[in-house]
Coordinates of C-alpha atoms in Angstrom, one line a residue:
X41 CA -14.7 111.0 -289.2
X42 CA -16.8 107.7 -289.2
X43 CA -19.4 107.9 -291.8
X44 CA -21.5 104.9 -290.3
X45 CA -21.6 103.1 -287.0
X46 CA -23.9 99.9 -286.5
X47 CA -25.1 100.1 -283.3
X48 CA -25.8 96.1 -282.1
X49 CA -27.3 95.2 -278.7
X50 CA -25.5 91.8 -277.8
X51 CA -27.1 89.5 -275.3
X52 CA -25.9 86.0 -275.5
X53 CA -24.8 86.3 -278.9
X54 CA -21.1 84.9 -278.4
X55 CA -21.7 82.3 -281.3
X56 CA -22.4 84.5 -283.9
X57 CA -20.3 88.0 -283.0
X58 CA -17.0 87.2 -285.4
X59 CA -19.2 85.9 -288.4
X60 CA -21.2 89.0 -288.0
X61 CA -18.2 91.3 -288.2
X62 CA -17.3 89.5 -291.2
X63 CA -20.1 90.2 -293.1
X64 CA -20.4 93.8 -292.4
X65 CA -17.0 94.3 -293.5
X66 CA -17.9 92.4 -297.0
X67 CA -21.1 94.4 -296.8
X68 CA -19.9 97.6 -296.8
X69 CA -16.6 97.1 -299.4
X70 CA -19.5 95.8 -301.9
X71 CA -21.5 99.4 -301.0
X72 CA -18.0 101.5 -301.0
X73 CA -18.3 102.4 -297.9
X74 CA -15.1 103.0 -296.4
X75 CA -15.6 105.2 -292.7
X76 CA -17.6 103.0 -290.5
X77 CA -17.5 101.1 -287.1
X78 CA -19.2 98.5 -285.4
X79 CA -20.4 99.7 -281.6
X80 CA -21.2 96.6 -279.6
X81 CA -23.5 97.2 -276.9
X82 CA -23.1 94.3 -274.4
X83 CA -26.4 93.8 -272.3
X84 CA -24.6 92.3 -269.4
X85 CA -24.5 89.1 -271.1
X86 CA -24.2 85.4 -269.2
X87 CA -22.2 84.1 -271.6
X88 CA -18.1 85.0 -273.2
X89 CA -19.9 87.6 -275.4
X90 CA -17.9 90.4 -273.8
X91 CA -14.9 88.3 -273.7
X92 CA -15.5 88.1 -277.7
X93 CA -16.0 91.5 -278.2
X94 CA -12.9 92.5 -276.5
X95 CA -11.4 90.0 -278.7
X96 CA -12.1 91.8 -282.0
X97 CA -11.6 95.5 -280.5
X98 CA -8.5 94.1 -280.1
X99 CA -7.6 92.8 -283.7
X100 CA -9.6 95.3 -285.4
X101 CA -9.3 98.7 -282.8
X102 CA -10.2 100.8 -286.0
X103 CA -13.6 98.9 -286.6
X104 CA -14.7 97.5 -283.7
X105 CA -15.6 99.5 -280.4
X106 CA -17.9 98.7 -277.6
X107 CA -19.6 99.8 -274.4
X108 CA -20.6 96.9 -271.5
X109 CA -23.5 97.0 -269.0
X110 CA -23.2 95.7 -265.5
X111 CA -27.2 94.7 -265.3
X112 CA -29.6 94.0 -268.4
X113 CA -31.6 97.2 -269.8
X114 CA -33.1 95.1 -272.6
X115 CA -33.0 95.7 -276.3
X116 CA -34.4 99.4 -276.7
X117 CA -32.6 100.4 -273.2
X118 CA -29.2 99.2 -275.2
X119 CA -30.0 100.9 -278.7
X120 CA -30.5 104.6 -276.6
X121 CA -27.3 103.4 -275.0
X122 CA -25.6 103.0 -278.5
X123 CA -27.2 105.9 -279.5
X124 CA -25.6 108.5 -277.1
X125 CA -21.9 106.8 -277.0
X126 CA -21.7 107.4 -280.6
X127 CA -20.5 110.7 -282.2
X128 CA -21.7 109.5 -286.0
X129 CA -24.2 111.1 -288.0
X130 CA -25.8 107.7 -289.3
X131 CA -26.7 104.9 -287.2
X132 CA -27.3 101.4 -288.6
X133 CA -29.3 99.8 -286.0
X134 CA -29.0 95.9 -286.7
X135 CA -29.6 92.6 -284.1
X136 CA -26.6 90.6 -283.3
X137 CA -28.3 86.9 -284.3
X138 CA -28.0 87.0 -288.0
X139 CA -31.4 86.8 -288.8
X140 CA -31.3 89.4 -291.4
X141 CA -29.8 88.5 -294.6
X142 CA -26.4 89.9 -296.1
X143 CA -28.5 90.7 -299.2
X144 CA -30.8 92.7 -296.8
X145 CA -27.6 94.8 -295.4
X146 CA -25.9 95.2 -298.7
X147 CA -29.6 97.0 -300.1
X148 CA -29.3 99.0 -296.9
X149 CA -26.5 100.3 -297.3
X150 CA -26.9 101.0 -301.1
X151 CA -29.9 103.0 -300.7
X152 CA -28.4 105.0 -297.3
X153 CA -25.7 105.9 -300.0
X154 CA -28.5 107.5 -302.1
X155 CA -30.5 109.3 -299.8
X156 CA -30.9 110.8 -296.2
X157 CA -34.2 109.1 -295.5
X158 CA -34.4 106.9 -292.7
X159 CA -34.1 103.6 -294.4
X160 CA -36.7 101.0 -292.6
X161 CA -36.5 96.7 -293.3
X162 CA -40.3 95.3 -292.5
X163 CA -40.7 91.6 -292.1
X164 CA -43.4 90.0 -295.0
X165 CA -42.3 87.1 -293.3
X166 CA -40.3 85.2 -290.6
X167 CA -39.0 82.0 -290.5
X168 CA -39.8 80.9 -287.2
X169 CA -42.3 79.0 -285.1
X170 CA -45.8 79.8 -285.7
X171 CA -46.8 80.9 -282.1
X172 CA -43.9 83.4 -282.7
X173 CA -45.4 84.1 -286.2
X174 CA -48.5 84.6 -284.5
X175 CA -48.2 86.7 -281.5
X176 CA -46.1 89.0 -284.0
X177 CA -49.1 89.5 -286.4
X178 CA -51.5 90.4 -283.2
X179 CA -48.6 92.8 -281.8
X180 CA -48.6 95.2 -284.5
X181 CA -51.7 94.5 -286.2
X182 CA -53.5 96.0 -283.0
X183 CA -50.8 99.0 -282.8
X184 CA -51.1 99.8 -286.4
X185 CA -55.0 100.8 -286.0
X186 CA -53.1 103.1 -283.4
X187 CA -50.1 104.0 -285.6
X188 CA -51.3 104.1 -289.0
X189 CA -47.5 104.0 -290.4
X190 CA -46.3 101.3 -288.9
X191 CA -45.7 98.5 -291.0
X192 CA -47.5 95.1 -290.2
X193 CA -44.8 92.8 -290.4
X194 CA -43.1 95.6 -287.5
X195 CA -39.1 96.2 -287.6
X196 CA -36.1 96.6 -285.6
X197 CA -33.7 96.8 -288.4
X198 CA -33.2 100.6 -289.9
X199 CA -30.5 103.1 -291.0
X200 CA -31.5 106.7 -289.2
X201 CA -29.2 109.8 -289.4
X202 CA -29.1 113.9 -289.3
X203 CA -31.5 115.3 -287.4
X204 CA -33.7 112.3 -286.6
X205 CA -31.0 110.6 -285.3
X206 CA -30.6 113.3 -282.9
X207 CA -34.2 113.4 -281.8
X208 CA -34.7 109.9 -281.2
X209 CA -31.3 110.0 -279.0
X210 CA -32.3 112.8 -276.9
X211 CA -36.1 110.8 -276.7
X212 CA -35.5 106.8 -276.7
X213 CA -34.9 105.3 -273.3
X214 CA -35.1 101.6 -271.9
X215 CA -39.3 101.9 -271.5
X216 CA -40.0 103.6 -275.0
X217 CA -41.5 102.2 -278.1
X218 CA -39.0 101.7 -280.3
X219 CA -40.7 101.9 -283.5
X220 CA -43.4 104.7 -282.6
X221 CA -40.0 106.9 -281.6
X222 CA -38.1 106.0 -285.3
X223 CA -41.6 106.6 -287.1
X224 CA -42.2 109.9 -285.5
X225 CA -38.6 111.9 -285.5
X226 CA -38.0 110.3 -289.1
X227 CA -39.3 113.6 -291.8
X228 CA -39.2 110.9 -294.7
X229 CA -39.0 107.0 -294.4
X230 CA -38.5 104.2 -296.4
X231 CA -39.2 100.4 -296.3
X232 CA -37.8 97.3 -297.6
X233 CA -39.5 95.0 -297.5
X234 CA -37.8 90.9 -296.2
X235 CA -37.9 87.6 -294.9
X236 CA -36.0 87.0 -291.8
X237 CA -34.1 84.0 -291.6
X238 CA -34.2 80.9 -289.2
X239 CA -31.6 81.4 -286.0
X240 CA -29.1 79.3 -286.5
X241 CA -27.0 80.5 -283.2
X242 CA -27.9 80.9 -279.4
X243 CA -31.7 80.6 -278.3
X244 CA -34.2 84.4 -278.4
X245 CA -34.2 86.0 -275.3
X246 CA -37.5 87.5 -276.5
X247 CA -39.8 86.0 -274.0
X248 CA -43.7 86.2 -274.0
X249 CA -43.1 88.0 -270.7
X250 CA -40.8 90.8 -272.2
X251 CA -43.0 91.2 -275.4
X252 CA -46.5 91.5 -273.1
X253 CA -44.6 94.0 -271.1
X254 CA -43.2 96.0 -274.5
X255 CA -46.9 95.9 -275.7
X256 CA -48.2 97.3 -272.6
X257 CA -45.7 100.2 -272.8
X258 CA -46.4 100.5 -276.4
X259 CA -50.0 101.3 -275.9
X260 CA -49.2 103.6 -273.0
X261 CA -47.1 105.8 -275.5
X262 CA -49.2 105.4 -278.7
X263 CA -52.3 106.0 -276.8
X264 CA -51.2 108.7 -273.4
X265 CA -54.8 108.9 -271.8
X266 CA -55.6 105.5 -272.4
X267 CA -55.6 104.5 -268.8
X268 CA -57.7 107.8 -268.1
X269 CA -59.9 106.8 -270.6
X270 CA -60.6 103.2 -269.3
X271 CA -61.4 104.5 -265.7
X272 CA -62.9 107.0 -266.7
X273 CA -65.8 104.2 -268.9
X274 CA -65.5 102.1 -266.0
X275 CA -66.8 105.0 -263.6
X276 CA -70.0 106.0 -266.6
X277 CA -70.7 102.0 -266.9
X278 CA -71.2 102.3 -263.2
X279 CA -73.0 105.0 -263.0
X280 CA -75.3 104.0 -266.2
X281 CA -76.0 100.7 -263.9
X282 CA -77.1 102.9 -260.8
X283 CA -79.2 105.5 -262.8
X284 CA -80.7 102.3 -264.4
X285 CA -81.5 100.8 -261.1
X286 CA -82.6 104.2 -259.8
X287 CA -85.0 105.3 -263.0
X288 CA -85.5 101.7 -264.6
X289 CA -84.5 102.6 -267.8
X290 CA -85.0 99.9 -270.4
X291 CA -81.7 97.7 -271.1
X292 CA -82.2 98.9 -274.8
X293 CA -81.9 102.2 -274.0
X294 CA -79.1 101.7 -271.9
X295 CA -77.0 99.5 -274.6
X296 CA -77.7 102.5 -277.1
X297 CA -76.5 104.9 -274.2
X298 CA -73.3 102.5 -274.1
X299 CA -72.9 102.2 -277.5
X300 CA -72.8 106.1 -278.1
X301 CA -70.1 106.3 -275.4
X302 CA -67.7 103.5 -277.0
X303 CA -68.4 105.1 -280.2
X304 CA -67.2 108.9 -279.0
X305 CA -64.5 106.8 -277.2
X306 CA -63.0 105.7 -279.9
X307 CA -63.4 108.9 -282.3
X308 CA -61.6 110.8 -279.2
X309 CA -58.1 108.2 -279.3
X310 CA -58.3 108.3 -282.9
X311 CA -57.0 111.8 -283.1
X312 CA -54.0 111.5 -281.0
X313 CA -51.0 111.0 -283.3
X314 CA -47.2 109.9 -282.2

């Protein structure tokens, strides 16, 4: 019975598949942890990643399995895949670029050993660029006044098992929120906290495009009536400017009127809860 799987979307990571094997294998002879398998989930990669893959499953059959996609579902879409092709009970859900440290891994998997809690590694900071630094900070600084738990730094690294593992399989899917889905089916959650490391191999296919698009569909989730809500201020604000026009109310009046409705606005979303 395999105790642990890590579950690794792969898109254009050829470069840096066979050093990551490598280090999960140290990482989990230094944590004693002997049942465990790597799932590659190749994202219909452009590059020899599959031809790599196939490559290791065939050296190390015991260790190293994989599923392949035909067209590109993105990063979440490939974790649900992961998800459902595995039969283990804990999921370490890890990138393929080797941004996360081995130190990182090894605490992981220590404190997985210790406890059934969902085991979550939050970014303090990020070696990267500083519009990517940037845009990070907005992302989930906005979501957390939405998402109280979620950590500021965000996270895609975490260890999940038992029961919450099986509700975020049976819920995560290619246009989910990643992160709002592992906070909410997780009873009890941990952090640790990291830095993650320059990329040394292959270029991010995290474009602004896909991260606008994964923000979008993260307030649509955090937030349900949200679009409701909007049309619904839009219709008042013109219907406040045509009972202005029709009783000439004073503007101060009508900013107060405004005001009270952005106020019980934003009381109203405040109780919603993922």
């Amino acid at each position: 019975m395999i105790q642990l799987t890590f579950i690794i979307p792969v898109y254009n990571n050829a470069e840096s598949l066979a050093l990551l094997y490598s280090q999960l294998r140290i990482c989990c002879e230094n944590a004693d942890i002997s049942a465990w398998q790597i799932l590659f989930v190749n994202d219909a990669s452009k590059d020899n990643s599959l031809e790599i893959i196939q490559t290791l499953h065939k050296q190390f059959p015991q260790f190293i399995q994989f599923v392949s996609h035909s067209f590109n579902v993105g990063q979440v879409g490939a974790i649900a895949a992961g998800l459902k092709a595995t039969k283990s009970d804990s999921c370490f859900i890890l990138s393929a670029d080797l941004q996360e440290p081995v130190s990182l891994i090894e605490n992981m998997l220590v404190r997985y050993r210790r406890t059934s809690n969902t085991i979550i590694a939050t970014r303090i900071n990020r070696e990267e660029s500083f519009f990517r630094k940037i845009t990070s900070w907005v992302f989930y600084r906005s979501l957390k006044w939405a998402l109280p738990q979620l950590p500021v730094g965000g996270f895609d690294t975490f260890i999940i098992s038992g029961k919450a593992k099986e509700l975020l399989t049976k819920r995560l899917d290619a246009n989910r929120f990643l992160q709002a889905d592992v906070l909410s089916t997780a009873q009890e959650f941990e952090f640790i906290c990291y830095t993650r490391q320059f990329r040394q191999f292959g270029k991010s296919q995290w474009t602004f495009k896909k991260k606008l698009r994964y923000f979008m569909l993260a307030w649509i989730q955090v937030f349900p009536f949200l679009p409701l809500l909007i049309a619904g201020i839009a219709l008042l604000f013109v219907l406040l400017n045509y009972f202005v026009f029709l009783f000439s109310i004073s503007i101060t009046v009508f900013i107060y009127i405004l005001g009270a409705l952005l106020v019980t606005s934003t009381l109203y979303l405040r109780q919603f809860k993922i």
